[in-house]
mmCIF file of C-alpha atoms and ligand atoms in Angstrom:
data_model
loop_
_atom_site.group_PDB
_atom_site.id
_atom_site.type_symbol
_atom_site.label_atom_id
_atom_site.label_comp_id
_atom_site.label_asym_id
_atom_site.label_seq_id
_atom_site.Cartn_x
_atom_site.Cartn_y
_atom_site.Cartn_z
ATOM 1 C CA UNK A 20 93.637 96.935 106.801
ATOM 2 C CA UNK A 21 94.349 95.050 109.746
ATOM 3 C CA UNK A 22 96.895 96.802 112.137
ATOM 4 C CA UNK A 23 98.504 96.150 115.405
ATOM 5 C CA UNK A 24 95.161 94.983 117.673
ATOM 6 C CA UNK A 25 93.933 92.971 114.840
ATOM 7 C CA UNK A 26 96.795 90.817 114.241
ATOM 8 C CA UNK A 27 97.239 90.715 118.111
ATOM 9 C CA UNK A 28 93.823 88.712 117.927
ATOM 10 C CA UNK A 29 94.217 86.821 115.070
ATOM 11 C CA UNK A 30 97.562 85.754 117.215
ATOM 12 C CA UNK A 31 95.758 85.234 120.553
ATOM 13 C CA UNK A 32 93.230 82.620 118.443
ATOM 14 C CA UNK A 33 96.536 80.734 116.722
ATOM 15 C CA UNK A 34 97.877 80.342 120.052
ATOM 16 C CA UNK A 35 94.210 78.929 121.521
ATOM 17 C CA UNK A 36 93.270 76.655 118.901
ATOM 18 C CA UNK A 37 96.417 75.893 116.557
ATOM 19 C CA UNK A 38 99.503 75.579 118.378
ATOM 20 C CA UNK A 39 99.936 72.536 119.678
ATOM 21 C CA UNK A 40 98.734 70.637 116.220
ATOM 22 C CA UNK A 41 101.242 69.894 113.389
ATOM 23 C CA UNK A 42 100.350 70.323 109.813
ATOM 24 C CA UNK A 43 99.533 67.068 107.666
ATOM 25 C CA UNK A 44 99.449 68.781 104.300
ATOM 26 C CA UNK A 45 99.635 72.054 102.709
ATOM 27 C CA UNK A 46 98.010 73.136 99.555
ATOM 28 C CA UNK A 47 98.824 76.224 97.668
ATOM 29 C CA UNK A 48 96.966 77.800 95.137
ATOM 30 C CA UNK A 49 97.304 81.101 95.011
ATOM 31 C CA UNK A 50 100.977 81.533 94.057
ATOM 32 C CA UNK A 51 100.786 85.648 94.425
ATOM 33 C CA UNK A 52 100.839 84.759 98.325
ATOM 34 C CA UNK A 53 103.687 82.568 98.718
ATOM 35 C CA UNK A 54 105.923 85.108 96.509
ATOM 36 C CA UNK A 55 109.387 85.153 98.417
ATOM 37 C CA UNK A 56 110.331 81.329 97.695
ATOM 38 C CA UNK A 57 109.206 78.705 95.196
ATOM 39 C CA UNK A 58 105.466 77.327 97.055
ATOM 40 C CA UNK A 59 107.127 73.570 96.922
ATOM 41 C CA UNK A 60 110.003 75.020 99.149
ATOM 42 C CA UNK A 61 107.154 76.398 101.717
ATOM 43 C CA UNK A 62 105.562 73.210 101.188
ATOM 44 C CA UNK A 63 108.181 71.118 101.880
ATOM 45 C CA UNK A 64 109.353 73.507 105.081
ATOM 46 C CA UNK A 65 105.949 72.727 106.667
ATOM 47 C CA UNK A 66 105.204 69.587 105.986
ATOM 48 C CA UNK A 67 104.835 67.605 109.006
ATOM 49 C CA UNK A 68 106.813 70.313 111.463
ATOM 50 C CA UNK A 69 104.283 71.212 114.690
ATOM 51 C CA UNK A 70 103.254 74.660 115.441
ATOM 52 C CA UNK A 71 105.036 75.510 118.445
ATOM 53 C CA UNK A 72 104.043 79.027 119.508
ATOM 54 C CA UNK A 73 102.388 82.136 118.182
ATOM 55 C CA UNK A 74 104.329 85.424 117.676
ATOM 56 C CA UNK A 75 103.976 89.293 116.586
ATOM 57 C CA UNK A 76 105.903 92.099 115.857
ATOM 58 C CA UNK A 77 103.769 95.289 115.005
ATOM 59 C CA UNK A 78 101.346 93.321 111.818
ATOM 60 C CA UNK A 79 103.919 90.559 111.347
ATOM 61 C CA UNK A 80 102.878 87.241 112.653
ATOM 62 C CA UNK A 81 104.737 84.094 112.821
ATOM 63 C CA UNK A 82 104.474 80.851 113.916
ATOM 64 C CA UNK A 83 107.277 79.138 115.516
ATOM 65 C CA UNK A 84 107.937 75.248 113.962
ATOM 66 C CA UNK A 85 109.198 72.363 115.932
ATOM 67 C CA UNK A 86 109.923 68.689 114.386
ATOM 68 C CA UNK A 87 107.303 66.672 115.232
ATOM 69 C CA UNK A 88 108.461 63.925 118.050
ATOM 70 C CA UNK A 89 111.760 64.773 119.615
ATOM 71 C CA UNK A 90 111.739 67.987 119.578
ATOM 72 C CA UNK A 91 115.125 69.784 118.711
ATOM 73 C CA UNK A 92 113.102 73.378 119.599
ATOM 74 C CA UNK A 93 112.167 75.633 116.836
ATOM 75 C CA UNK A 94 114.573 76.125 114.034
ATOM 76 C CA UNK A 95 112.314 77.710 111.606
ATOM 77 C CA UNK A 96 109.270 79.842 111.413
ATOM 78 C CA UNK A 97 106.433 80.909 109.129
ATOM 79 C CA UNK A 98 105.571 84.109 108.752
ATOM 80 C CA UNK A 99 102.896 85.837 107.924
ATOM 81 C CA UNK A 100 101.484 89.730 106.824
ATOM 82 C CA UNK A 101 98.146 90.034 106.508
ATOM 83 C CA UNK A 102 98.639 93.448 104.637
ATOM 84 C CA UNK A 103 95.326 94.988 102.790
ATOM 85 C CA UNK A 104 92.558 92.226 102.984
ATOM 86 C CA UNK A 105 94.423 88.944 104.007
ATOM 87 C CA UNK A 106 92.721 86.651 106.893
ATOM 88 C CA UNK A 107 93.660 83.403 108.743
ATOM 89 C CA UNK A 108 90.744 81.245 109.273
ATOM 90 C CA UNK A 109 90.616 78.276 111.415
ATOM 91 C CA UNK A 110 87.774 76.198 110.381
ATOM 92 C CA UNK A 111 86.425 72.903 111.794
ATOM 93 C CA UNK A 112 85.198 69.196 110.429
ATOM 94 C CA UNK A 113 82.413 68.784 108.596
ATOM 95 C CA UNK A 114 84.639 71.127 106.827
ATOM 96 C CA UNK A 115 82.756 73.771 104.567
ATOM 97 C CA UNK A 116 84.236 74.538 101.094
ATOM 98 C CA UNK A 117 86.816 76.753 100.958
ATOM 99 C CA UNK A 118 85.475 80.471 100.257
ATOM 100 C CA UNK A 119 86.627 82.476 96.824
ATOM 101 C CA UNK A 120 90.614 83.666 97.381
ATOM 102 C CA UNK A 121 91.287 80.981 99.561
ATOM 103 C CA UNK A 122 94.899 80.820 98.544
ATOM 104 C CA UNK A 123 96.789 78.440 100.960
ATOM 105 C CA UNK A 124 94.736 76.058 103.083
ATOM 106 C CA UNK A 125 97.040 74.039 106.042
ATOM 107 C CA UNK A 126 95.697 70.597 106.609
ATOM 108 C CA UNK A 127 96.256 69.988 110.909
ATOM 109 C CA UNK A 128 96.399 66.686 112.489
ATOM 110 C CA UNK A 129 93.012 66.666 114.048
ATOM 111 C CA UNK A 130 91.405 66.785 110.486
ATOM 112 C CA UNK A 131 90.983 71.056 110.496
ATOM 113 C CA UNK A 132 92.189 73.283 108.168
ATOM 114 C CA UNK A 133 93.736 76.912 108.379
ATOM 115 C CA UNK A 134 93.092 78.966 105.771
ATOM 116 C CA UNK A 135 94.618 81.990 104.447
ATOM 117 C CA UNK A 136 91.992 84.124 102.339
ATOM 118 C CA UNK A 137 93.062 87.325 100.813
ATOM 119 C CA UNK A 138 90.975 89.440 98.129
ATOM 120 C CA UNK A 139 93.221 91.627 97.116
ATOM 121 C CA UNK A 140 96.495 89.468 97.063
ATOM 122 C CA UNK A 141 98.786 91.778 98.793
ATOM 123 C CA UNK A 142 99.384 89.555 102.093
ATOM 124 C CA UNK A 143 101.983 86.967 102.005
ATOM 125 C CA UNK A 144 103.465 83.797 103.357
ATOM 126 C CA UNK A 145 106.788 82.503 103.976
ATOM 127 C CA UNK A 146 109.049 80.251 105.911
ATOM 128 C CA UNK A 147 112.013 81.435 106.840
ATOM 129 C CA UNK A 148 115.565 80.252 109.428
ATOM 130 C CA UNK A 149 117.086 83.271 109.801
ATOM 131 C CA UNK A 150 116.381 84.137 113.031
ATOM 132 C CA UNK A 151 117.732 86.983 115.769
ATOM 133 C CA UNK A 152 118.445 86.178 118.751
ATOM 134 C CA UNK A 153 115.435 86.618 120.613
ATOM 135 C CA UNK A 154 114.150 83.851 117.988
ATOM 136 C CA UNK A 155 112.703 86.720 115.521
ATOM 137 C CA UNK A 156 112.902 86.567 111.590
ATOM 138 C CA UNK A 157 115.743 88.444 111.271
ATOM 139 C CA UNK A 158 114.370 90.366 107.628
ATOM 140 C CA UNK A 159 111.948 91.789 110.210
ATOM 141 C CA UNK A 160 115.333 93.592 112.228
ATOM 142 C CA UNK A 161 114.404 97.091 109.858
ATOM 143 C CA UNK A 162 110.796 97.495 112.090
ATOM 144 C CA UNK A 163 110.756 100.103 115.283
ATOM 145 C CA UNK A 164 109.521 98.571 118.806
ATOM 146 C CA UNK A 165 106.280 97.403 119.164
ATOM 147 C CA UNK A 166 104.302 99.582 121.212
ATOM 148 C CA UNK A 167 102.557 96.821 123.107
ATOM 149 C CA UNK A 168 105.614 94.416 123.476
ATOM 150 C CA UNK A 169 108.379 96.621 124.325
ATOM 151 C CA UNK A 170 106.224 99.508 125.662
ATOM 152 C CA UNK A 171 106.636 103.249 123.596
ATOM 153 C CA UNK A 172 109.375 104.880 125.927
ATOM 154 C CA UNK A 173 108.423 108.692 125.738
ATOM 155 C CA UNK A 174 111.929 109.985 125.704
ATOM 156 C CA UNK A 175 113.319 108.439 123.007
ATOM 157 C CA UNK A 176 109.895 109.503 121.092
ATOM 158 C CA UNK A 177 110.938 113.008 122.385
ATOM 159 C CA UNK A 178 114.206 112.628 121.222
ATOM 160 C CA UNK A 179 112.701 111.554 117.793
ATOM 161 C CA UNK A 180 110.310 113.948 117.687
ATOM 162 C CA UNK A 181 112.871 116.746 118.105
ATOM 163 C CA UNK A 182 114.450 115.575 115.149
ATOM 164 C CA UNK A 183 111.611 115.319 112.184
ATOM 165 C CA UNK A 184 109.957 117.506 110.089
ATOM 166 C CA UNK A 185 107.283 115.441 109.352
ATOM 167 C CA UNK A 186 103.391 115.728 110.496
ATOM 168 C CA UNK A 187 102.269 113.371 113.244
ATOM 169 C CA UNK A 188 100.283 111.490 110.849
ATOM 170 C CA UNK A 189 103.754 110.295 109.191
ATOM 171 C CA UNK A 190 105.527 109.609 112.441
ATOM 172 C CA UNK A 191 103.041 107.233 113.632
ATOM 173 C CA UNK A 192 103.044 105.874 110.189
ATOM 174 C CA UNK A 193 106.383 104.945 110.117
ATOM 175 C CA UNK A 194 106.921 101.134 111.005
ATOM 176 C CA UNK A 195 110.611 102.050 111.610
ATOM 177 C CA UNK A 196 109.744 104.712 114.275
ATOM 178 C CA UNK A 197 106.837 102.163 115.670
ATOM 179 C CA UNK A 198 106.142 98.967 114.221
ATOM 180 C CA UNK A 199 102.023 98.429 114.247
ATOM 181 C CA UNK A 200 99.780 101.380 113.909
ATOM 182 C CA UNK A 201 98.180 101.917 110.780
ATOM 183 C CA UNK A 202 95.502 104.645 109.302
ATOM 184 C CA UNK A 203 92.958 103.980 111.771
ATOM 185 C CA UNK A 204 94.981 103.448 114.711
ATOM 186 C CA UNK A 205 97.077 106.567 114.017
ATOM 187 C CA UNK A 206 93.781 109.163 113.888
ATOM 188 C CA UNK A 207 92.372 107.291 116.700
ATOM 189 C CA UNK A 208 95.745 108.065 119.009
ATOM 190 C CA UNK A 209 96.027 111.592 117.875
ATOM 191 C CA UNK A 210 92.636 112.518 119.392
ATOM 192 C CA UNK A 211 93.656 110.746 122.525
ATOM 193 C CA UNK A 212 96.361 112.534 122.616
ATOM 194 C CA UNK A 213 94.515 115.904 121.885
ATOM 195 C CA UNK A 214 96.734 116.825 118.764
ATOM 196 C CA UNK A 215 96.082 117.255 115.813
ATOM 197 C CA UNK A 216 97.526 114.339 113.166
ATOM 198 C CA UNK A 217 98.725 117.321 110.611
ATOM 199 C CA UNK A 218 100.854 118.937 113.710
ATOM 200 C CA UNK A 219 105.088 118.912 112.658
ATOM 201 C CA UNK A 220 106.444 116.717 115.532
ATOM 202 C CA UNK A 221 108.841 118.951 116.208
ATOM 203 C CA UNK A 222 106.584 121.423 117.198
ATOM 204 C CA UNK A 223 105.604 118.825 120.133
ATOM 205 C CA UNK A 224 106.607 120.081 123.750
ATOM 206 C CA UNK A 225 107.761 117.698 126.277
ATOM 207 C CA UNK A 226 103.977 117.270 128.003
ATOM 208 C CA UNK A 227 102.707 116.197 124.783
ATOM 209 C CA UNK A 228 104.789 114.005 124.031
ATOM 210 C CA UNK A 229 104.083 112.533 127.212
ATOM 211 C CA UNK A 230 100.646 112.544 125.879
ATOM 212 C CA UNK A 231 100.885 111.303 122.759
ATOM 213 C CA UNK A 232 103.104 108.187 124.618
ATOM 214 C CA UNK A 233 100.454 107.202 126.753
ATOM 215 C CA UNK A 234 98.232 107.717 123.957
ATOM 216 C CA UNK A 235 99.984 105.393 121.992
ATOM 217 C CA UNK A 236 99.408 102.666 124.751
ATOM 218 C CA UNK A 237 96.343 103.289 125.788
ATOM 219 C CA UNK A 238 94.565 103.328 122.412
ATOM 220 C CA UNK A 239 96.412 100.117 121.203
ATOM 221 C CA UNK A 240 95.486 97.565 124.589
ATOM 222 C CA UNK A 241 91.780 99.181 124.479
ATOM 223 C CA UNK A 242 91.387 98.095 120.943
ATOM 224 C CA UNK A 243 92.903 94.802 121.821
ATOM 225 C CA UNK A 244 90.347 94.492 124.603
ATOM 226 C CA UNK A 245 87.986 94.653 122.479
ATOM 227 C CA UNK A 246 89.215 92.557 119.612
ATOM 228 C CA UNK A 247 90.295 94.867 116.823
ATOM 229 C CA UNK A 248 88.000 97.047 114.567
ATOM 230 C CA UNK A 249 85.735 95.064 111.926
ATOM 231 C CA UNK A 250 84.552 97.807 109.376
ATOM 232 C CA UNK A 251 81.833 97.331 107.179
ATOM 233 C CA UNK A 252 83.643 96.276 104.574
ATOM 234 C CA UNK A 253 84.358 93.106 107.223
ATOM 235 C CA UNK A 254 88.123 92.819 106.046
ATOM 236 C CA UNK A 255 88.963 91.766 109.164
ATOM 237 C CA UNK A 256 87.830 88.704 111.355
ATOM 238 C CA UNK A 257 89.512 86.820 113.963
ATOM 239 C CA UNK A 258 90.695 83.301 113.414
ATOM 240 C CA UNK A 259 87.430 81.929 113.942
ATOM 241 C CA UNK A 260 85.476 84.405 111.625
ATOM 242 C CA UNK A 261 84.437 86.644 114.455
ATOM 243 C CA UNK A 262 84.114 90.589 113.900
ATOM 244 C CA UNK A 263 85.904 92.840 116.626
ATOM 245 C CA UNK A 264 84.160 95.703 118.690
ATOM 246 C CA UNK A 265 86.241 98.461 118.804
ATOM 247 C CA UNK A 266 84.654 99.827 115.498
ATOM 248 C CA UNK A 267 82.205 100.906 118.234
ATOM 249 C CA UNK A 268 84.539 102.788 119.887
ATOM 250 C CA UNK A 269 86.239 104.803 117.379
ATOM 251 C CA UNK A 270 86.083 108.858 118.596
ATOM 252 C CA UNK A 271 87.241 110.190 114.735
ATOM 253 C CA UNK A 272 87.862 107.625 112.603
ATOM 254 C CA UNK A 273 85.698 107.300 109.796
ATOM 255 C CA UNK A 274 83.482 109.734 111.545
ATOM 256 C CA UNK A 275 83.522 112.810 108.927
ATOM 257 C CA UNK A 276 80.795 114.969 109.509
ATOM 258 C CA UNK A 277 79.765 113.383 112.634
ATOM 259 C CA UNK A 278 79.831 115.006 115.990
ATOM 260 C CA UNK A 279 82.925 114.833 118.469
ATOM 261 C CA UNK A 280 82.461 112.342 121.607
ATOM 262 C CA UNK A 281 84.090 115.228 123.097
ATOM 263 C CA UNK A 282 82.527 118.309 122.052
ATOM 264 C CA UNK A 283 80.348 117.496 119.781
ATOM 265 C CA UNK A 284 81.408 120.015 116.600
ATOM 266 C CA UNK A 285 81.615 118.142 113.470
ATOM 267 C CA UNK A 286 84.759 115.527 113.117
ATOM 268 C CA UNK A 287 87.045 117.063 110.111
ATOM 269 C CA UNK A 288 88.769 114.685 107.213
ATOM 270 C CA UNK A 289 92.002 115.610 105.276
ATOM 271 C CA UNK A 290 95.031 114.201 103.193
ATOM 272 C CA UNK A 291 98.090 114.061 105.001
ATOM 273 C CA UNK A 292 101.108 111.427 103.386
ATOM 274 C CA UNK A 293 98.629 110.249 100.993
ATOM 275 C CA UNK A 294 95.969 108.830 103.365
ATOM 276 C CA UNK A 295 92.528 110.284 105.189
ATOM 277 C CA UNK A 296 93.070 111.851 108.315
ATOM 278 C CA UNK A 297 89.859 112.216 110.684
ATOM 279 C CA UNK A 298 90.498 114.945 113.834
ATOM 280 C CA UNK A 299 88.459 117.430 115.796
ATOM 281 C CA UNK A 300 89.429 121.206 115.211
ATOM 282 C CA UNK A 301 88.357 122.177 118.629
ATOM 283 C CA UNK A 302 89.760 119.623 120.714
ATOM 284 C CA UNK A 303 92.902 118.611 118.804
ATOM 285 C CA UNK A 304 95.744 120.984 118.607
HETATM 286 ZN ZN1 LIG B 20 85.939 117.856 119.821
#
Protein backbone atom coordinates (compact mmCIF):
# COMPACT_ATOMS: atom_id res chain seq x y z
CA UNK A 1 0.00 0.00 0.00
CA UNK A 2 1.50 3.07 -1.04
CA UNK A 3 2.27 5.50 1.92
CA UNK A 4 3.76 8.85 2.41
CA UNK A 5 7.24 8.48 0.08
CA UNK A 6 5.30 6.77 -2.55
CA UNK A 7 2.71 9.23 -3.20
CA UNK A 8 5.47 11.93 -2.69
CA UNK A 9 6.89 10.36 -6.04
CA UNK A 10 4.02 9.68 -7.82
CA UNK A 11 3.53 13.68 -7.02
CA UNK A 12 7.09 14.72 -7.96
CA UNK A 13 6.36 12.83 -11.64
CA UNK A 14 2.68 14.79 -11.97
CA UNK A 15 4.43 17.89 -11.36
CA UNK A 16 7.42 16.92 -14.14
CA UNK A 17 5.43 15.64 -16.85
CA UNK A 18 1.60 16.64 -16.32
CA UNK A 19 1.17 19.96 -14.99
CA UNK A 20 1.29 22.32 -17.35
CA UNK A 21 -1.12 20.19 -19.93
CA UNK A 22 -4.96 20.46 -19.73
CA UNK A 23 -7.16 17.50 -20.12
CA UNK A 24 -9.06 17.00 -23.59
CA UNK A 25 -11.29 14.17 -22.45
CA UNK A 26 -11.96 11.96 -19.64
CA UNK A 27 -13.26 8.49 -19.75
CA UNK A 28 -14.57 6.59 -16.84
CA UNK A 29 -15.14 3.13 -16.56
CA UNK A 30 -14.74 1.90 -13.50
CA UNK A 31 -17.53 3.60 -11.54
CA UNK A 32 -16.26 1.98 -7.95
CA UNK A 33 -13.42 4.77 -8.32
CA UNK A 34 -15.23 7.84 -8.91
CA UNK A 35 -17.73 6.93 -5.86
CA UNK A 36 -18.24 10.40 -4.04
CA UNK A 37 -20.16 12.20 -7.06
CA UNK A 38 -22.02 11.01 -10.15
CA UNK A 39 -18.68 10.21 -12.89
CA UNK A 40 -20.54 12.82 -15.46
CA UNK A 41 -20.16 15.51 -12.64
CA UNK A 42 -16.20 14.58 -12.46
CA UNK A 43 -16.36 14.53 -16.06
CA UNK A 44 -17.78 17.59 -16.64
CA UNK A 45 -15.44 19.33 -13.67
CA UNK A 46 -12.38 18.33 -15.75
CA UNK A 47 -13.15 18.73 -18.94
CA UNK A 48 -10.98 21.16 -20.55
CA UNK A 49 -9.63 22.86 -17.00
CA UNK A 50 -5.43 22.75 -17.04
CA UNK A 51 -3.52 21.07 -14.39
CA UNK A 52 -2.01 23.75 -12.51
CA UNK A 53 0.14 22.25 -9.75
CA UNK A 54 0.72 19.03 -7.90
CA UNK A 55 -0.11 18.65 -4.16
CA UNK A 56 0.05 16.12 -1.02
CA UNK A 57 -1.05 15.80 2.27
CA UNK A 58 0.20 12.51 4.02
CA UNK A 59 -1.31 9.76 0.85
CA UNK A 60 -3.76 12.36 -0.46
CA UNK A 61 -2.83 13.85 -3.73
CA UNK A 62 -4.44 16.51 -5.64
CA UNK A 63 -4.12 18.37 -8.52
CA UNK A 64 -4.85 21.94 -8.58
CA UNK A 65 -7.28 23.07 -11.87
CA UNK A 66 -7.07 26.33 -13.64
CA UNK A 67 -9.49 27.41 -16.71
CA UNK A 68 -7.72 27.01 -19.61
CA UNK A 69 -6.76 30.66 -21.22
CA UNK A 70 -7.28 33.48 -18.80
CA UNK A 71 -6.61 32.09 -15.97
CA UNK A 72 -8.88 33.09 -12.92
CA UNK A 73 -6.25 30.77 -10.59
CA UNK A 74 -7.40 27.50 -9.30
CA UNK A 75 -10.90 27.20 -8.05
CA UNK A 76 -11.15 23.54 -7.93
CA UNK A 77 -9.09 20.48 -7.47
CA UNK A 78 -9.00 16.73 -8.05
CA UNK A 79 -8.12 14.58 -5.66
CA UNK A 80 -6.85 11.56 -5.45
CA UNK A 81 -6.07 8.31 -2.77
CA UNK A 82 -4.31 5.74 -4.06
CA UNK A 83 -5.35 3.50 -1.01
CA UNK A 84 -4.54 -0.50 -1.35
CA UNK A 85 -3.37 -1.08 -5.04
CA UNK A 86 -4.34 2.17 -6.98
CA UNK A 87 -1.57 3.75 -9.49
CA UNK A 88 -1.35 6.87 -11.74
CA UNK A 89 0.31 6.14 -14.93
CA UNK A 90 1.44 8.60 -17.39
CA UNK A 91 1.84 6.93 -20.63
CA UNK A 92 3.04 8.27 -24.02
CA UNK A 93 1.90 8.16 -27.99
CA UNK A 94 1.99 5.35 -29.82
CA UNK A 95 -0.20 4.78 -26.91
CA UNK A 96 -0.32 1.03 -25.67
CA UNK A 97 -3.74 -0.42 -24.67
CA UNK A 98 -4.88 0.30 -21.54
CA UNK A 99 -3.87 -2.58 -18.94
CA UNK A 100 -6.81 -4.75 -16.99
CA UNK A 101 -8.44 -2.22 -14.06
CA UNK A 102 -7.69 0.68 -15.90
CA UNK A 103 -10.62 2.56 -14.49
CA UNK A 104 -10.33 6.30 -15.48
CA UNK A 105 -7.97 7.21 -18.31
CA UNK A 106 -7.41 11.42 -18.74
CA UNK A 107 -6.91 12.30 -22.34
CA UNK A 108 -3.99 15.56 -22.18
CA UNK A 109 -3.53 18.00 -24.87
CA UNK A 110 -0.34 16.69 -26.28
CA UNK A 111 -2.18 13.38 -27.27
CA UNK A 112 -1.02 11.31 -23.69
CA UNK A 113 -3.08 9.77 -21.41
CA UNK A 114 -3.05 9.42 -17.48
CA UNK A 115 -4.29 6.53 -16.22
CA UNK A 116 -5.58 5.48 -12.99
CA UNK A 117 -5.25 1.54 -12.52
CA UNK A 118 -6.40 -0.02 -9.36
CA UNK A 119 -6.85 -3.94 -8.72
CA UNK A 120 -8.49 -3.97 -5.86
CA UNK A 121 -10.89 -0.90 -6.28
CA UNK A 122 -10.37 0.73 -3.01
CA UNK A 123 -8.60 4.08 -4.36
CA UNK A 124 -10.73 6.86 -5.47
CA UNK A 125 -11.20 10.01 -7.45
CA UNK A 126 -12.92 13.16 -7.01
CA UNK A 127 -13.19 16.80 -7.76
CA UNK A 128 -13.94 18.87 -5.27
CA UNK A 129 -14.22 23.33 -4.42
CA UNK A 130 -14.17 23.32 -1.02
CA UNK A 131 -11.04 24.45 -0.25
CA UNK A 132 -9.08 25.84 3.16
CA UNK A 133 -7.32 28.48 3.08
CA UNK A 134 -4.01 27.41 2.28
CA UNK A 135 -5.91 26.10 -1.02
CA UNK A 136 -6.40 22.42 0.60
CA UNK A 137 -9.64 20.22 0.16
CA UNK A 138 -11.15 21.14 3.08
CA UNK A 139 -12.80 17.19 3.78
CA UNK A 140 -9.06 16.54 4.19
CA UNK A 141 -9.07 19.29 7.54
CA UNK A 142 -9.65 15.76 9.96
CA UNK A 143 -5.71 14.53 8.89
CA UNK A 144 -2.63 15.36 11.50
CA UNK A 145 0.53 17.32 9.94
CA UNK A 146 2.45 15.85 7.46
CA UNK A 147 5.67 14.86 8.69
CA UNK A 148 7.59 16.00 5.64
CA UNK A 149 5.60 19.29 4.96
CA UNK A 150 5.12 20.74 8.26
CA UNK A 151 8.03 18.90 9.96
CA UNK A 152 6.96 16.35 13.24
CA UNK A 153 7.54 18.93 16.17
CA UNK A 154 8.75 16.57 19.08
CA UNK A 155 6.96 18.37 21.83
CA UNK A 156 3.71 18.30 20.82
CA UNK A 157 4.42 14.39 20.00
CA UNK A 158 5.57 14.41 23.70
CA UNK A 159 2.67 16.05 24.75
CA UNK A 160 0.63 13.40 22.76
CA UNK A 161 2.44 10.72 23.77
CA UNK A 162 1.87 11.53 27.45
CA UNK A 163 -1.61 11.28 26.84
CA UNK A 164 -2.35 7.66 25.02
CA UNK A 165 -2.57 4.36 25.98
CA UNK A 166 -2.03 2.98 22.85
CA UNK A 167 1.20 0.94 21.44
CA UNK A 168 3.51 2.85 19.12
CA UNK A 169 2.39 0.84 16.31
CA UNK A 170 -1.19 2.66 16.68
CA UNK A 171 0.19 6.12 17.21
CA UNK A 172 2.07 6.18 14.10
CA UNK A 173 -0.92 4.65 12.55
CA UNK A 174 -3.12 7.23 13.25
CA UNK A 175 -3.54 9.74 10.22
CA UNK A 176 -5.02 12.20 12.78
CA UNK A 177 -1.86 12.13 15.01
CA UNK A 178 0.39 12.10 11.57
CA UNK A 179 -1.02 12.08 8.28
CA UNK A 180 1.28 9.56 5.92
CA UNK A 181 2.95 6.61 7.46
CA UNK A 182 1.53 3.40 6.88
CA UNK A 183 2.51 -0.45 7.92
CA UNK A 184 5.79 -0.37 6.42
CA UNK A 185 6.81 3.00 7.17
CA UNK A 186 5.70 2.68 10.82
CA UNK A 187 8.07 -0.70 11.58
CA UNK A 188 10.70 0.86 9.57
CA UNK A 189 10.71 4.21 12.04
CA UNK A 190 10.40 2.23 15.17
CA UNK A 191 13.76 0.49 14.58
CA UNK A 192 15.26 3.83 13.81
CA UNK A 193 14.13 4.95 16.63
CA UNK A 194 15.34 1.85 18.69
CA UNK A 195 11.80 1.05 20.20
CA UNK A 196 9.95 -1.37 19.98
CA UNK A 197 6.41 -0.79 17.80
CA UNK A 198 4.34 -2.80 20.72
CA UNK A 199 5.88 -0.15 23.44
CA UNK A 200 2.58 2.06 25.25
CA UNK A 201 3.59 5.65 24.22
CA UNK A 202 3.19 6.74 27.36
CA UNK A 203 5.81 4.79 28.61
CA UNK A 204 8.13 7.01 26.17
CA UNK A 205 10.66 9.37 28.11
CA UNK A 206 11.47 12.69 26.79
CA UNK A 207 14.93 11.38 24.85
CA UNK A 208 12.91 9.01 22.99
CA UNK A 209 10.65 10.86 21.94
CA UNK A 210 13.25 12.95 20.64
CA UNK A 211 14.20 9.82 18.94
CA UNK A 212 11.35 8.60 17.63
CA UNK A 213 10.86 12.53 16.09
CA UNK A 214 13.87 12.46 14.22
CA UNK A 215 13.08 9.05 13.37
CA UNK A 216 10.03 10.00 11.92
CA UNK A 217 11.95 12.44 9.53
CA UNK A 218 14.68 10.75 8.78
CA UNK A 219 13.07 7.48 7.66
CA UNK A 220 10.37 9.33 5.55
CA UNK A 221 13.03 11.84 3.21
CA UNK A 222 15.44 8.60 2.93
CA UNK A 223 12.66 6.64 1.43
CA UNK A 224 11.77 9.57 -0.69
CA UNK A 225 15.38 9.68 -1.85
CA UNK A 226 15.12 6.73 -3.01
CA UNK A 227 11.71 6.68 -4.59
CA UNK A 228 9.38 4.74 -2.34
CA UNK A 229 9.40 0.91 -1.69
CA UNK A 230 8.23 -1.40 -4.75
CA UNK A 231 7.49 -4.90 -3.13
CA UNK A 232 7.25 -7.87 -5.02
CA UNK A 233 3.93 -7.80 -5.39
CA UNK A 234 4.92 -4.37 -7.59
CA UNK A 235 1.75 -2.44 -6.24
CA UNK A 236 3.48 0.47 -6.47
CA UNK A 237 5.22 2.33 -9.47
CA UNK A 238 5.89 5.84 -10.09
CA UNK A 239 4.02 7.77 -12.72
CA UNK A 240 6.05 6.47 -15.37
CA UNK A 241 5.89 2.71 -14.31
CA UNK A 242 9.19 2.80 -12.52
CA UNK A 243 9.78 0.59 -9.24
CA UNK A 244 11.35 2.52 -6.16
CA UNK A 245 14.59 1.41 -4.22
CA UNK A 246 14.05 1.72 -0.82
CA UNK A 247 12.67 -1.94 -0.68
CA UNK A 248 16.47 -2.37 -0.57
CA UNK A 249 16.81 -0.58 2.33
CA UNK A 250 14.27 -1.81 4.64
CA UNK A 251 16.18 -2.87 8.27
CA UNK A 252 12.75 -5.01 9.58
CA UNK A 253 10.18 -4.82 7.39
CA UNK A 254 9.16 -7.85 5.82
CA UNK A 255 12.34 -9.29 7.13
CA UNK A 256 10.91 -12.15 9.60
CA UNK A 257 13.41 -14.53 10.32
CA UNK A 258 16.13 -12.65 8.76
CA UNK A 259 19.07 -11.24 10.57
CA UNK A 260 19.18 -7.57 12.09
CA UNK A 261 21.39 -4.93 9.99
CA UNK A 262 22.22 -4.13 13.44
CA UNK A 263 22.96 -7.11 15.34
CA UNK A 264 22.27 -9.62 13.39
CA UNK A 265 19.69 -11.90 15.78
CA UNK A 266 16.71 -12.89 13.90
CA UNK A 267 14.05 -9.90 12.99
CA UNK A 268 10.69 -10.84 15.09
CA UNK A 269 6.91 -10.46 13.49
CA UNK A 270 3.70 -9.85 15.59
CA UNK A 271 0.00 -8.50 15.52
CA UNK A 272 -0.39 -5.28 16.98
CA UNK A 273 -3.97 -3.14 15.87
CA UNK A 274 -4.65 -5.77 13.45
CA UNK A 275 -1.54 -5.51 11.22
CA UNK A 276 2.20 -7.32 11.12
CA UNK A 277 4.67 -5.71 13.07
CA UNK A 278 8.48 -6.57 12.16
CA UNK A 279 11.16 -5.36 15.18
CA UNK A 280 14.41 -6.57 16.64
CA UNK A 281 14.18 -7.86 20.36
CA UNK A 282 17.69 -6.90 21.08
CA UNK A 283 17.98 -3.62 19.68
CA UNK A 284 14.43 -2.25 20.03
CA UNK A 285 13.13 -1.45 23.40
ZN1 LIG B 1 19.12 -5.99 16.27
Amino acid sequence: MPELPEVETVRRGLERFVVGRSMREVFVTGTRSVRRQHPDELVAALRGRRLDAARRWGKYLWIALAETGASPGPTAVLVCHLRMSGQLLKVSPPLAPPPPHTHVRFVLDDESELRFVDPRTFGELFVTDELDQAGRPAVLAGLGPDPLLDGVDARRLGELAARRRVSLKALLLDQKVLAGIGNLYADEICFAARLRPGRLVSSLGRAEVARLAAAIGDVLAAAVAARGSTLRDARYVDLLGEAGSYQDHHAVYGRAGEPCPRCDRPILQTRLVGRSAHYCARCQR
